[in-house]
Amino acid sequence: MQQNSPFDQWLSTTAFGAASQSYIEELYEQYLHDPNSIDESWRKTFDSFPKTTVPEQSHSSVRDYFKRLARDNSQNGIGVIDPNVSARLVKLLQWVNGHRNRGHLDADLDPLKLWERMPSPTLSYKFYGFSDADLDEEFDIGGYVYDKERISLRELADGLKNTYCGTIGLEFMHVNDLQARTWLQRKLENLLNKPLFNQDEKMTFLRELTAADGLERYLGAKFPGAKRFSLEGSDAFIPLMKEIIRHGARNGVKEIVMGMAHRGRLNMLVNVLGKKPAELFDEFAGKHQGDGTGDVKYHQGFSSDFMTDAGIVHLALAFNPSHLEIVSPVVIGSVRARQRKLGDEAGGSVLAITVHGDSAVAGQGVVQETLNMSATRGYSVGGTIRVVINNQIGFTTSNTKDTRSTEYCTDIAKMIEAPVIHVNGDDPEAVAYAARMAVEFRTLFKRDIFIDLVSYRRHGHNEADEPLATQPVMYRLIRQHPTPRKVYADRLIGEGVLTENDAIELTNSYRDALDRGECVVPEWREMDMSAVDWGKYLTREWTEYESRFDAERFKELAHKVCEYPADHPIHARVEKIYADRRLMAEGEKLFDWGMAETMAYATLLDDGHHIRLSGEDSGRGTFFHRHAVLHNMNERKAYIPLANLHKHQGHFEVWDSVLTEEAVLAFEYGYATTAPKTLTIWEAQFGDFANGAQVVIDQFISSGEQKWGRMCGLVLLLPHGYEGQGPEHSSARLERYLQLCAQQNMQVCVPSTPAQIYHLLRRQMLRQIRRPLIVIAPKSLLRHPLAVSSAEELINGKFRNVIGEIDPIDPKGVKRVVFCAGKVYYDLLERRRENQQADVAIIRIEQLYPYPHEEVRSILAEFSHVTDYVWCQEEPLNQGAWYCSRHNFGADIPPQATLRYVGRPASASPAVGYMSLHNEQQRALVTEALAV
Ligand code: AMP
């Protein structure tokens, strides 16, 4: 592009993207018309340009004027085009571009016509100096728009209005990828004057609207006042979803995973997924179903198969809690797992659809987190279709001045340059067109796209709620507004597609189908269970497993995990770690934590199991202990020994995650609940960073199986240990996990040796049960000289839920038994050795939940004479394991014995900030625990 004018020169030095550039051009034009009409900061910028007299009639845009001037100058002042004609043409084209940029602001999107839109003066030809008298003037536009050569101003005005300001408002000029942007533009501009759908398709949409409307009315009549979070007002959501499925299938999609909050969910379950209405009615009647403690009906997931003219599509609606947006990353994680299972790297065959509410999508931060993950290597799924059910109200808040700070609820889409199709929910054909466009865009460009279904909510937040109290104006309008089904039925009757009686008949026959209670989705098919992987875990028992590993293979693998190409130079410190590992492989050194963990992965991979590890700094390990990814010192290349063991190994992936906890953990939960054959691990940089993901721990990990019957073998590695690093880097908040433990819902373990982490990780994969595993992982123990294990312990050992006394202490001489977990064990051990004490036995509880009573009892058998028992912890009294587990610690001691707490005093903060105070506290608690 020529950049000769002062304006161009200035623009080229700014950091504005293409979308902003055209905005600035328009602003500059406005400035030339009237300098006072624009913001002062811009005025000052433009004032600073060298002044050139711009002839009144001979320019259309300043950019073009300067360009022409530059070109004319370069041709010694000899102009080659008629300045008047070209100036008008350029203005005309600017006006066209104005529509591409901002046509959506004038689009007919709100069925209620309540939405106060931002003024959009650049959509009028008058803004560019044309008047009504020019309407019949013809312009030679050379195919610039609508593939037309010549067009009159009038024709163009109509065309632009229909294209950009109809019931679809397309926001796409922020998409910098030129191919994608051009495709979107063409897709919309080619629409002009073409019939969109044939009669059969129109009847399908009407039937689907009738179903959407019919179900809600039926439920309303049958269960008055019961909460159902009605879809009414946004009924077009049903044809929208079905059209995405149909068109997805045409574009190669075989599976779709969907996530949505409660609004419209029952409708989705019955009218898209094919849940039997009779089952839903039973739920309304409060009948107990399934083994667990269950969940309310509008959180239930569902799976089914759906027949399309391009074949079967498997559908899964994720179970979700009330925490609106959190289900999206869960869905996307599940999709990633399915894509991997199918070997579908490009992501064409499994599609994620996330459904959002207009308030939540703008309000909840996890949306940003999930969008930020959308194109990253470890988390992308080739684009997600994001549907916003925009009913212009969030519970009772409908004033956009209260709900958001942006024009659109979808403005966050712009952070990843995702296009947004705003569409009027009263026009099902436009909605279906948006569905197709979204599917095609995602198929072609493998990126996220938003559909903003602008509609309304016919009733209150739930059916017991009175919306007129808080939204009188909106709800008076809604009461007078015909339903989307009525609007469309009348339109089709007007077009002669059907008669009024036919329309009534559709309604009646849907109601009769509901009466029968059978599935009302004609496309529904019995699900093919042969592909389901969960069968062997259904006993839900803590089974035994073979923990031993062949010694020869172990040795071979131990060498293999230390190999990397000769022409792949790595950092000297990492080289030293690998050299040490080679000594471990040779049996010349004891295994440290990093090597033992690596060997857990290597032995599992060798047996064909898959592993996925993700978290902040996981490739290296926060504390420099893992180095699963070897970075080439000279090139931007990395080598992963664990992914290069041999041809038949399981798949290994390790990802340094985006700097996010909530969405990443939710993603991994989704992955783990879909891939029982993959050891899925999320690692927190420091244990308490999981605080940012608390909703995932509370609402999914700890309770998902009880609520929804969905098993999950996810592992959380949470670094923990009081080493004087202050309040935020000491505690993984063990107490929070223990407080959530019940009904055998998960495992909470505190491994204290390399052999223990090796066996713990292997056990998680090899036992035929999938339950979450919370690992309170060490920091300083990663390099502690006593925290080492022999090859024998790894090869022939197993995970020990409790580790008894290791020093040769005569049990008879023991006066006190100290229970503990984690790093404090080594502090106690070292001090006891220092003191040469033989009167205190130290027992490590390595699995705090489920509590291993039997093993503890057998270890305590030789201390039956002891009456003084202590639980010693580093954490303050109100934190750590004491309050949640003391009933367990006390349950196995002799009846006459007492159990006491030794640890830090109760504290508001997890740890002190001063090293000296930390040391003092640590010394005191160790002293007290051993002072007999
Ligand atoms: P989906 O592929 O998610 O539609 O799941 C298909 C079927 O697999 C479900 O209906 C369940 O029977 C089973 N299933 C899927 N995920 C799990 C899980 N996490 N735990 C137990 N069963 C599952």
JSON list of C-alpha atoms in Angstrom, two decimals, residues 542 601 604 665 669 672 679-683 697 701-702 705 711-718 737 741 744-751 756-767 769-777 799 801 846-850:
[
{"chain": "A", "resi": 542, "resn": "TRP", "atom": "CA", "xyz": [-11.22, -49.42, 45.35]},
{"chain": "A", "resi": 601, "resn": "TYR", "atom": "CA", "xyz": [4.85, -41.79, 33.61]},
{"chain": "A", "resi": 604, "resn": "LEU", "atom": "CA", "xyz": [2.49, -46.27, 32.37]},
{"chain": "A", "resi": 665, "resn": "LEU", "atom": "CA", "xyz": [-8.82, -26.92, 35.91]},
{"chain": "A", "resi": 669, "resn": "TYR", "atom": "CA", "xyz": [-11.98, -31.98, 34.64]},
{"chain": "A", "resi": 672, "resn": "ALA", "atom": "CA", "xyz": [-10.73, -36.53, 32.67]},
{"chain": "A", "resi": 679, "resn": "LEU", "atom": "CA", "xyz": [-4.04, -40.13, 33.40]},
{"chain": "A", "resi": 680, "resn": "THR", "atom": "CA", "xyz": [-5.07, -36.48, 33.46]},
{"chain": "A", "resi": 681, "resn": "ILE", "atom": "CA", "xyz": [-3.17, -34.23, 35.81]},
{"chain": "A", "resi": 682, "resn": "TRP", "atom": "CA", "xyz": [-3.52, -30.57, 36.67]},
{"chain": "A", "resi": 683, "resn": "GLU", "atom": "CA", "xyz": [-0.72, -28.96, 38.57]},
{"chain": "A", "resi": 697, "resn": "ILE", "atom": "CA", "xyz": [-13.29, -28.27, 43.09]},
{"chain": "A", "resi": 701, "resn": "ILE", "atom": "CA", "xyz": [-14.44, -32.59, 41.32]},
{"chain": "A", "resi": 702, "resn": "SER", "atom": "CA", "xyz": [-15.71, -33.35, 44.81]},
{"chain": "A", "resi": 705, "resn": "GLU", "atom": "CA", "xyz": [-20.07, -38.33, 40.79]},
{"chain": "A", "resi": 711, "resn": "MET", "atom": "CA", "xyz": [-16.69, -40.60, 37.27]},
{"chain": "A", "resi": 712, "resn": "CYS", "atom": "CA", "xyz": [-13.47, -38.67, 37.10]},
{"chain": "A", "resi": 713, "resn": "GLY", "atom": "CA", "xyz": [-9.88, -39.78, 37.65]},
{"chain": "A", "resi": 714, "resn": "LEU", "atom": "CA", "xyz": [-8.37, -36.31, 37.60]},
{"chain": "A", "resi": 715, "resn": "VAL", "atom": "CA", "xyz": [-5.20, -35.73, 39.64]},
{"chain": "A", "resi": 716, "resn": "LEU", "atom": "CA", "xyz": [-4.41, -32.38, 41.25]},
{"chain": "A", "resi": 717, "resn": "LEU", "atom": "CA", "xyz": [-0.79, -31.78, 42.16]},
{"chain": "A", "resi": 718, "resn": "LEU", "atom": "CA", "xyz": [-0.77, -29.06, 44.78]},
{"chain": "A", "resi": 737, "resn": "TYR", "atom": "CA", "xyz": [-10.15, -30.72, 50.47]},
{"chain": "A", "resi": 741, "resn": "CYS", "atom": "CA", "xyz": [-14.45, -35.53, 51.63]},
{"chain": "A", "resi": 744, "resn": "GLN", "atom": "CA", "xyz": [-15.49, -42.00, 49.31]},
{"chain": "A", "resi": 745, "resn": "ASN", "atom": "CA", "xyz": [-15.75, -39.15, 46.79]},
{"chain": "A", "resi": 746, "resn": "MET", "atom": "CA", "xyz": [-12.04, -38.58, 46.32]},
{"chain": "A", "resi": 747, "resn": "GLN", "atom": "CA", "xyz": [-8.57, -39.36, 47.62]},
{"chain": "A", "resi": 748, "resn": "VAL", "atom": "CA", "xyz": [-6.41, -36.90, 49.51]},
{"chain": "A", "resi": 749, "resn": "CYS", "atom": "CA", "xyz": [-2.81, -38.03, 49.74]},
{"chain": "A", "resi": 750, "resn": "VAL", "atom": "CA", "xyz": [0.41, -36.55, 51.07]},
{"chain": "A", "resi": 751, "resn": "PRO", "atom": "CA", "xyz": [3.21, -38.68, 49.61]},
{"chain": "A", "resi": 756, "resn": "GLN", "atom": "CA", "xyz": [5.30, -42.95, 47.11]},
{"chain": "A", "resi": 757, "resn": "ILE", "atom": "CA", "xyz": [4.61, -40.46, 44.30]},
{"chain": "A", "resi": 758, "resn": "TYR", "atom": "CA", "xyz": [5.65, -43.11, 41.77]},
{"chain": "A", "resi": 759, "resn": "HIS", "atom": "CA", "xyz": [3.19, -45.62, 43.15]},
{"chain": "A", "resi": 760, "resn": "LEU", "atom": "CA", "xyz": [0.47, -43.08, 43.81]},
{"chain": "A", "resi": 761, "resn": "LEU", "atom": "CA", "xyz": [0.41, -41.96, 40.18]},
{"chain": "A", "resi": 762, "resn": "ARG", "atom": "CA", "xyz": [0.56, -45.50, 38.89]},
{"chain": "A", "resi": 763, "resn": "ARG", "atom": "CA", "xyz": [-2.14, -46.65, 41.27]},
{"chain": "A", "resi": 764, "resn": "GLN", "atom": "CA", "xyz": [-4.42, -43.88, 40.06]},
{"chain": "A", "resi": 765, "resn": "MET", "atom": "CA", "xyz": [-4.24, -45.31, 36.56]},
{"chain": "A", "resi": 766, "resn": "LEU", "atom": "CA", "xyz": [-4.01, -49.02, 37.27]},
{"chain": "A", "resi": 767, "resn": "ARG", "atom": "CA", "xyz": [-6.81, -49.46, 39.78]},
{"chain": "A", "resi": 769, "resn": "ILE", "atom": "CA", "xyz": [-11.74, -47.01, 39.61]},
{"chain": "A", "resi": 770, "resn": "ARG", "atom": "CA", "xyz": [-11.84, -43.39, 38.53]},
{"chain": "A", "resi": 771, "resn": "ARG", "atom": "CA", "xyz": [-12.01, -41.00, 41.48]},
{"chain": "A", "resi": 772, "resn": "PRO", "atom": "CA", "xyz": [-10.25, -37.65, 41.82]},
{"chain": "A", "resi": 773, "resn": "LEU", "atom": "CA", "xyz": [-6.88, -37.67, 43.53]},
{"chain": "A", "resi": 774, "resn": "ILE", "atom": "CA", "xyz": [-5.70, -34.63, 45.46]},
{"chain": "A", "resi": 775, "resn": "VAL", "atom": "CA", "xyz": [-1.95, -34.78, 45.93]},
{"chain": "A", "resi": 776, "resn": "ILE", "atom": "CA", "xyz": [-0.50, -32.46, 48.52]},
{"chain": "A", "resi": 777, "resn": "ALA", "atom": "CA", "xyz": [2.84, -32.28, 46.73]},
{"chain": "A", "resi": 799, "resn": "PHE", "atom": "CA", "xyz": [1.73, -47.20, 47.56]},
{"chain": "A", "resi": 801, "resn": "ASN", "atom": "CA", "xyz": [-1.36, -45.45, 52.81]},
{"chain": "A", "resi": 846, "resn": "GLU", "atom": "CA", "xyz": [0.12, -40.75, 53.52]},
{"chain": "A", "resi": 847, "resn": "GLN", "atom": "CA", "xyz": [-3.53, -41.05, 52.62]},
{"chain": "A", "resi": 848, "resn": "LEU", "atom": "CA", "xyz": [-5.74, -38.81, 54.68]},
{"chain": "A", "resi": 849, "resn": "TYR", "atom": "CA", "xyz": [-8.88, -39.78, 52.82]},
{"chain": "A", "resi": 850, "resn": "PRO", "atom": "CA", "xyz": [-10.26, -42.42, 52.55]}
]
